[in-house]
Tab-separated table of C-alpha atoms in Angstrom:
chain	number	residue	atom	x	y	z
W	964	MET	CA	78.236	181.628	167.839
W	965	GLU	CA	81.957	181.653	168.402
W	966	LEU	CA	81.565	178.779	170.829
W	967	GLN	CA	79.770	176.690	168.203
W	968	MET	CA	82.429	177.396	165.582
W	969	THR	CA	85.102	176.425	168.066
W	970	ILE	CA	83.367	173.127	168.834
W	971	ILE	CA	82.971	172.336	165.094
W	972	PHE	CA	86.628	173.169	164.471
W	973	ILE	CA	87.767	170.952	167.336
W	974	PHE	CA	85.527	168.106	166.040
W	975	LEU	CA	86.916	168.384	162.530
W	976	LEU	CA	90.438	168.484	163.899
W	977	ILE	CA	89.814	165.330	165.921
W	978	VAL	CA	88.248	163.574	162.926
W	979	SER	CA	91.064	164.610	160.604
W	980	SER	CA	93.701	163.470	163.072
W	981	ALA	CA	92.047	160.143	163.725
W	982	ASP	CA	93.284	157.060	161.863
W	983	VAL	CA	91.099	156.127	158.957
W	984	GLN	CA	89.800	152.566	159.250
W	985	LEU	CA	90.252	150.904	155.883
W	986	LYS	CA	88.057	148.015	154.786
W	987	SER	CA	90.158	147.145	151.731
W	988	HIS	CA	93.152	148.152	149.663
W	989	GLN	CA	92.307	148.175	145.959
W	990	LEU	CA	95.053	147.938	143.333
W	991	GLY	CA	94.632	149.395	139.862
W	992	ILE	CA	96.590	149.767	136.635
W	993	LYS	CA	96.881	153.065	134.813
W	994	GLY	CA	94.217	153.140	132.121
W	995	GLY	CA	92.282	150.300	133.756
W	996	SER	CA	89.225	150.312	136.013
W	997	ILE	CA	88.287	149.477	139.594
W	998	THR	CA	84.963	148.698	141.308
W	999	PHE	CA	84.491	149.277	145.026
W	1000	PRO	CA	82.846	146.272	146.685
W	1001	ASP	CA	80.327	148.106	148.944
W	1002	PRO	CA	76.980	149.392	147.569
W	1003	LEU	CA	75.316	152.725	148.233
W	1004	GLU	CA	71.587	153.412	147.802
W	1005	ASN	CA	71.548	157.017	149.048
W	1006	GLY	CA	74.508	159.057	150.235
W	1007	LEU	CA	77.891	160.409	149.253
W	1008	LEU	CA	81.111	159.181	147.701
W	1009	LEU	CA	84.143	161.043	149.022
W	1010	PHE	CA	87.779	161.196	147.927
W	1011	GLU	CA	90.188	162.219	150.665
W	1012	ARG	CA	87.124	163.570	152.582
W	1013	SER	CA	85.938	165.687	149.664
W	1014	ASN	CA	82.553	164.981	148.098
W	1015	ILE	CA	82.926	163.823	144.501
W	1016	ALA	CA	79.428	162.373	143.941
W	1017	GLU	CA	76.004	162.126	145.524
W	1018	VAL	CA	73.409	159.377	145.019
W	1019	LYS	CA	69.790	160.325	145.537
W	1020	ASP	CA	66.530	158.888	144.239
W	1021	LYS	CA	68.344	156.247	142.136
W	1022	LYS	CA	70.407	158.906	140.377
W	1023	ILE	CA	74.032	159.984	140.652
W	1024	ASP	CA	75.253	163.553	140.621
W	1025	ILE	CA	78.995	163.860	139.946
W	1026	LEU	CA	80.340	166.891	141.781
W	1027	GLU	CA	84.009	166.853	140.636
W	1028	GLU	CA	84.768	167.599	137.009
W	1029	THR	CA	87.769	165.260	136.939
W	1030	TYR	CA	85.430	162.291	137.440
W	1031	LYS	CA	82.985	163.226	134.700
W	1032	ASP	CA	82.512	160.287	132.310
W	1033	ARG	CA	84.848	158.175	134.473
W	1034	LEU	CA	82.773	157.569	137.609
W	1035	LEU	CA	79.858	155.165	137.173
W	1036	TRP	CA	77.163	154.050	139.610
W	1037	ASN	CA	75.061	150.921	138.998
W	1038	ASN	CA	71.467	151.600	140.029
W	1039	LYS	CA	70.834	147.857	140.376
W	1040	THR	CA	73.843	146.801	142.421
W	1041	GLY	CA	74.633	150.211	144.002
W	1042	LEU	CA	78.358	149.774	143.239
W	1043	PHE	CA	80.761	152.540	142.163
W	1044	THR	CA	83.246	151.997	139.306
W	1045	ILE	CA	86.082	154.289	138.269
W	1046	ARG	CA	87.439	153.722	134.768
W	1047	GLY	CA	90.350	155.274	132.878
W	1048	LEU	CA	92.412	155.221	136.067
W	1049	LYS	CA	95.145	157.800	136.575
W	1050	GLN	CA	97.939	157.709	139.092
W	1051	LYS	CA	96.511	160.809	140.772
W	1052	ASP	CA	93.362	158.764	141.498
W	1053	SER	CA	95.329	156.979	144.237
W	1054	GLY	CA	93.998	157.755	147.718
W	1055	VAL	CA	91.210	156.954	150.193
W	1056	TYR	CA	87.611	156.735	148.964
W	1057	SER	CA	84.777	156.831	151.493
W	1058	ILE	CA	81.218	155.591	151.019
W	1059	ASP	CA	78.927	157.543	153.346
W	1060	PRO	CA	75.270	156.378	153.586
W	1061	LYS	CA	74.514	159.364	155.913
W	1062	LYS	CA	73.686	157.127	158.825
W	1063	GLY	CA	76.331	158.386	161.181
W	1064	PHE	CA	80.088	158.483	161.299
W	1065	SER	CA	80.421	154.767	162.136
W	1066	SER	CA	78.598	153.764	158.966
W	1067	ILE	CA	81.243	155.278	156.662
W	1068	ILE	CA	83.239	152.648	154.720
W	1069	ASN	CA	86.766	153.507	153.572
W	1070	HIS	CA	88.707	151.927	150.684
W	1071	LYS	CA	92.268	152.758	149.696
W	1072	LEU	CA	93.129	152.788	146.005
W	1073	THR	CA	96.666	152.615	144.597
W	1074	VAL	CA	97.155	153.042	140.873
W	1075	TYR	CA	100.343	151.627	139.315
W	1076	GLU	CA	101.980	152.023	135.952
W	1077	SER	CA	101.471	149.049	133.670
W	1078	VAL	CA	104.305	146.537	133.902
W	1079	ALA	CA	106.664	146.481	130.942
W	1080	ALA	CA	106.830	143.119	129.143
W	1081	PRO	CA	110.139	141.370	129.860
W	1082	ALA	CA	112.606	140.271	127.188
W	1083	VAL	CA	115.262	137.550	127.367
W	1084	GLU	CA	118.703	137.545	125.756
W	1085	THR	CA	121.043	134.562	125.443
W	1086	LEU	CA	124.499	135.500	126.695
W	1087	ASN	CA	126.491	132.297	126.344
W	1088	VAL	CA	126.086	128.647	125.378
W	1089	SER	CA	128.788	126.102	126.223
W	1090	ALA	CA	129.124	122.378	126.766
W	1091	GLU	CA	128.447	122.744	130.491
W	1092	SER	CA	125.988	125.638	130.833
W	1093	CYS	CA	124.127	128.459	129.107
W	1094	SER	CA	123.435	131.970	130.407
W	1095	PHE	CA	120.434	134.270	129.940
W	1096	LEU	CA	119.508	137.830	130.825
W	1097	CYS	CA	115.941	138.974	131.606
W	1098	LEU	CA	115.391	142.653	130.697
W	1099	VAL	CA	112.755	145.384	131.217
W	1100	THR	CA	112.722	148.939	129.881
W	1101	LYS	CA	111.736	150.530	133.207
W	1102	THR	CA	112.040	149.499	136.829
W	1103	GLU	CA	109.633	151.827	138.662
W	1104	GLU	CA	107.872	149.645	141.234
W	1105	THR	CA	108.768	146.601	139.122
W	1106	THR	CA	110.290	143.357	140.365
W	1107	LEU	CA	112.093	140.911	138.076
W	1108	LEU	CA	111.948	137.195	138.902
W	1109	TRP	CA	113.368	133.991	137.407
W	1110	TYR	CA	111.303	130.844	137.958
W	1111	LYS	CA	112.539	127.278	137.628
W	1112	ASP	CA	109.373	125.199	137.421
W	1113	GLU	CA	107.398	126.722	140.346
W	1114	GLU	CA	110.399	127.890	142.393
W	1115	ILE	CA	111.829	131.433	142.432
W	1116	ILE	CA	115.584	131.086	141.908
W	1117	ASN	CA	116.531	134.761	141.411
W	1118	GLN	CA	114.825	138.144	141.833
W	1119	SER	CA	115.483	141.876	141.946
W	1120	SER	CA	113.242	144.876	142.681
W	1121	SER	CA	115.502	147.596	141.300
W	1122	ALA	CA	117.655	146.273	138.449
W	1123	LEU	CA	116.890	146.618	134.755
W	1124	SER	CA	118.145	143.087	134.107
W	1125	LEU	CA	118.426	139.773	135.933
W	1126	PRO	CA	120.849	136.971	134.929
W	1127	LEU	CA	120.283	133.222	134.935
W	1128	THR	CA	122.680	130.315	134.405
W	1129	VAL	CA	121.343	126.874	133.483
W	1130	HIS	CA	123.632	123.889	133.980
W	1131	ARG	CA	123.617	120.608	132.062
W	1132	HIS	CA	121.700	118.654	134.684
W	1133	ASP	CA	118.948	121.333	134.813
W	1134	VAL	CA	118.333	121.680	131.078
W	1135	THR	CA	115.092	119.664	131.155
W	1136	SER	CA	113.366	121.977	133.680
W	1137	SER	CA	110.985	124.775	132.629
W	1138	TYR	CA	112.043	128.406	133.054
W	1139	ARG	CA	110.241	131.750	132.866
W	1140	CYS	CA	111.063	135.395	133.468
W	1141	VAL	CA	108.411	137.462	135.275
W	1142	ALA	CA	108.113	141.246	135.545
W	1143	ALA	CA	105.648	142.209	138.284
W	1144	ASN	CA	104.314	144.985	140.456
W	1145	PRO	CA	101.646	144.709	143.173
W	1146	ALA	CA	98.843	145.134	140.606
W	1147	GLU	CA	99.903	142.880	137.702
W	1148	ASN	CA	102.629	140.688	136.262
W	1149	LYS	CA	103.798	139.704	132.807
W	1150	THR	CA	105.542	136.420	132.041
W	1151	LEU	CA	107.899	135.264	129.305
W	1152	HIS	CA	108.572	131.527	128.992
W	1153	VAL	CA	112.077	130.547	127.899
W	1154	ASP	CA	112.542	127.397	125.812
W	1155	VAL	CA	115.855	126.384	127.328
W	1156	ARG	CA	115.855	122.976	125.602
W	1157	ASN	CA	115.992	124.545	122.130
W	1158	ILE	CA	118.150	127.543	122.980
W	1159	CYS	CA	120.824	125.504	124.730
W	1160	VAL	CA	121.337	123.303	121.678
W	1161	GLU	CA	124.764	122.020	122.676
W	1162	LEU	CA	123.607	121.080	126.149
W	1163	ASN	CA	120.470	119.487	124.811
W	1164	SER	CA	122.283	117.489	122.136
W	1165	GLY	CA	124.987	116.475	124.596
W	1166	SER	CA	122.396	115.361	127.096
W	1167	LYS	CA	120.542	113.384	124.443
W	1168	SER	CA	123.815	111.858	123.204
W	1169	ASP	CA	124.762	110.703	126.694
W	1170	LEU	CA	121.297	109.317	127.235
W	1171	ASN	CA	121.356	107.451	123.914
W	1172	THR	CA	124.819	106.067	124.671
W	1173	ARG	CA	123.629	104.709	128.012
W	1174	ARG	CA	120.612	103.169	126.335
W	1175	TYR	CA	122.733	101.483	123.680
W	1176	MET	CA	125.115	100.144	126.322
W	1177	ILE	CA	122.164	98.426	127.969
W	1178	ILE	CA	120.231	97.327	124.881
W	1179	ILE	CA	123.074	95.920	122.733
W	1180	PRO	CA	124.235	93.204	125.218
W	1181	ILE	CA	120.634	92.146	125.740
W	1182	VAL	CA	120.023	91.837	121.995
W	1183	LEU	CA	123.257	89.879	121.490
W	1184	ALA	CA	122.380	87.504	124.329
W	1185	VAL	CA	118.934	86.885	122.844
W	1186	ILE	CA	120.457	86.195	119.402
W	1187	VAL	CA	122.973	83.716	120.874
W	1188	ILE	CA	120.226	81.895	122.763
W	1189	LEU	CA	118.032	81.687	119.655
W	1190	VAL	CA	120.901	80.372	117.520
W	1191	ALA	CA	121.771	77.747	120.150
W	1192	LEU	CA	118.156	76.628	120.381
W	1193	PHE	CA	117.907	76.409	116.579
W	1194	ILE	CA	121.098	74.301	116.309
W	1195	ARG	CA	119.887	71.979	119.053
W	1196	TRP	CA	116.514	71.623	117.364
W	1197	PHE	CA	118.122	70.955	113.975
W	1198	VAL	CA	120.505	68.298	115.355
W	1199	LEU	CA	117.771	66.500	117.280
W	1200	ASN	CA	115.370	66.647	114.362
W	1201	HIS	CA	118.007	65.369	111.914
W	1202	LYS	CA	118.989	62.547	114.242
W	1203	LYS	CA	115.371	61.563	114.745
W	1204	SER	CA	114.764	61.611	110.989
W	1205	THR	CA	117.806	59.394	110.336
W	1206	ILE	CA	116.721	56.864	112.933
W	1207	GLN	CA	113.169	56.814	111.602
W	1208	THR	CA	114.414	56.280	108.029
W	1209	GLN	CA	116.599	53.369	109.120
W	1210	VAL	CA	113.717	51.819	111.037
W	1211	ASN	CA	111.428	52.164	108.039
W	1212	ARG	CA	113.979	50.507	105.787
W	1213	ASP	CA	114.519	47.624	108.163
W	1214	SER	CA	110.808	47.071	108.643
W	1215	ASP	CA	109.917	47.227	104.925
W	1216	VAL	CA	112.471	44.685	103.627
W	1217	VAL	CA	112.232	40.921	104.337
W	1218	TYR	CA	115.158	38.906	103.215
W	1219	SER	CA	114.799	35.299	102.031
W	1220	ASP	CA	117.254	32.590	101.035
W	1221	VAL	CA	117.801	32.109	97.335
W	1222	HIS	CA	116.892	28.625	96.203
W	1223	ILE	CA	118.511	27.450	92.991
W	1224	ASN	CA	116.515	24.916	91.070
W	1225	ALA	CA	118.774	22.132	89.885
W	1226	ASP	CA	116.547	21.470	86.952
W	1227	ARG	CA	117.397	24.152	84.434
W	1228	CYS	CA	114.562	23.051	82.281
W	1229	SER	CA	112.081	24.112	84.907
W	1230	GLN	CA	113.376	27.682	85.068
W	1231	GLY	CA	110.669	30.180	84.329
W	1232	ARG	CA	107.993	27.711	85.161
W	1233	ASN	CA	106.235	26.695	88.310
W	1234	LEU	CA	106.791	30.145	89.922
W	1235	PRO	CA	104.723	30.759	93.088
W	1236	ASP	CA	101.349	32.309	92.538
W	1237	SER	CA	101.469	35.882	93.791
W	1238	SER	CA	97.776	35.742	94.501
W	1239	GLU	CA	98.261	33.137	97.192
W	1240	PRO	CA	98.253	34.442	100.781
W	1241	ASP	CA	101.648	35.392	102.042
W	1242	GLU	CA	103.145	34.852	105.433
W	1243	HIS	CA	103.848	38.559	105.636
W	1244	PRO	CA	100.755	40.530	104.732
W	1245	GLY	CA	101.435	44.069	103.541
W	1246	LEU	CA	104.712	42.981	101.933
W	1247	ARG	CA	105.291	42.297	98.254
W	1248	SER	CA	107.193	39.263	97.028
W	1249	VAL	CA	109.566	39.850	94.154
W	1250	TYR	CA	110.565	37.059	91.783
W	1251	TYR	CA	113.294	37.334	89.233
W	1252	LYS	CA	114.022	34.947	86.429
W	1253	LEU	CA	117.690	34.309	86.077
W	1254	GLY	CA	119.100	34.268	82.560
W	1255	PRO	CA	122.459	34.170	80.891
W	1256	HIS	CA	124.652	37.253	80.950
W	1257	PRO	CA	124.696	39.053	77.617
W	1258	LEU	CA	128.471	38.518	77.352
W	1259	SER	CA	128.422	34.867	78.406
W	1260	PRO	CA	129.101	32.257	75.677
W	1261	PRO	CA	126.118	30.496	74.170
W	1262	GLU	CA	124.974	27.244	75.624
W	1263	THR	CA	126.319	24.040	74.094
W	1264	ASP	CA	125.499	20.451	74.531
W	1265	ASP	CA	128.826	19.799	76.155
W	1266	HIS	CA	128.792	22.712	78.608
W	1267	VAL	CA	125.686	23.793	80.351
W	1268	TYR	CA	125.822	26.749	82.725
W	1269	ASP	CA	123.645	27.125	85.732
W	1270	GLN	CA	121.852	30.401	85.188
W	1271	ALA	CA	121.689	31.034	88.877
W	1272	THR	CA	125.338	30.422	89.699
W	1273	ASN	CA	127.034	30.968	86.294
W	1274	PHE	CA	129.088	27.858	86.945
W	1275	PRO	CA	129.330	24.929	84.524
W	1276	HIS	CA	126.845	22.241	85.276
W	1277	ALA	CA	127.784	18.636	84.526
């Protein structure tokens, strides 16, 4: 009997001293829940080699009072879930299907405090840069990180605060402060563009100035070209109109010699018939009957004036 007890003691000592082979390391948050990934149809669930539950005939029997109402077993999937996690739940959990020592599956669970949400304070805003401070209320197992876009630019695993300086040329990038532990992280985005008003307005002012320096000469050049083209068009059009008017005048008027009839008695008679065909079709012949000027002296028998020439006629 003593020999058997000695053998059992030596076996337990060897088992206890042997390294536990872990299949996974599960991370949990205080107050949260965790589900172990390996199912159990019949067997035991152990915590640090102590039985805490037994599954038999599709039913679970919870053996430890501390796990009452917190340890669940799904009779369809065979998976164990622990809810309402406490930090003292951290340790090694073993799933034993009672098929030999090699069939035992071990999972390590570490429960962390929930990460405190970070806060950001603005320290200074100047024409060249602005400074921020990322803060948390507690630092236990918490790491603070500053991200610029997707790049970590500053971090600390022990400090309560973490500074950041943003320069003028970096004001358009996106920034965020992250508080994290191995189980979770919380992020606060910082709207640097609105907070750093002076930098933002200065950057916009410089950008607008550069734009105006490029746009204004182009607009002036276009205006000058348009004005020159308009003047050229106006001059050419006016010149063409003048020439056309002169041509029209020259082509519409036909000059003819004036014939003075020596016989004054025949004046007003024997005028050409306007209905007769003309040598210049499309043109109109104009005839005018000459008469004495209203201020000229009346005709006498002794002096007869030629109505065409206004000279005395013998």
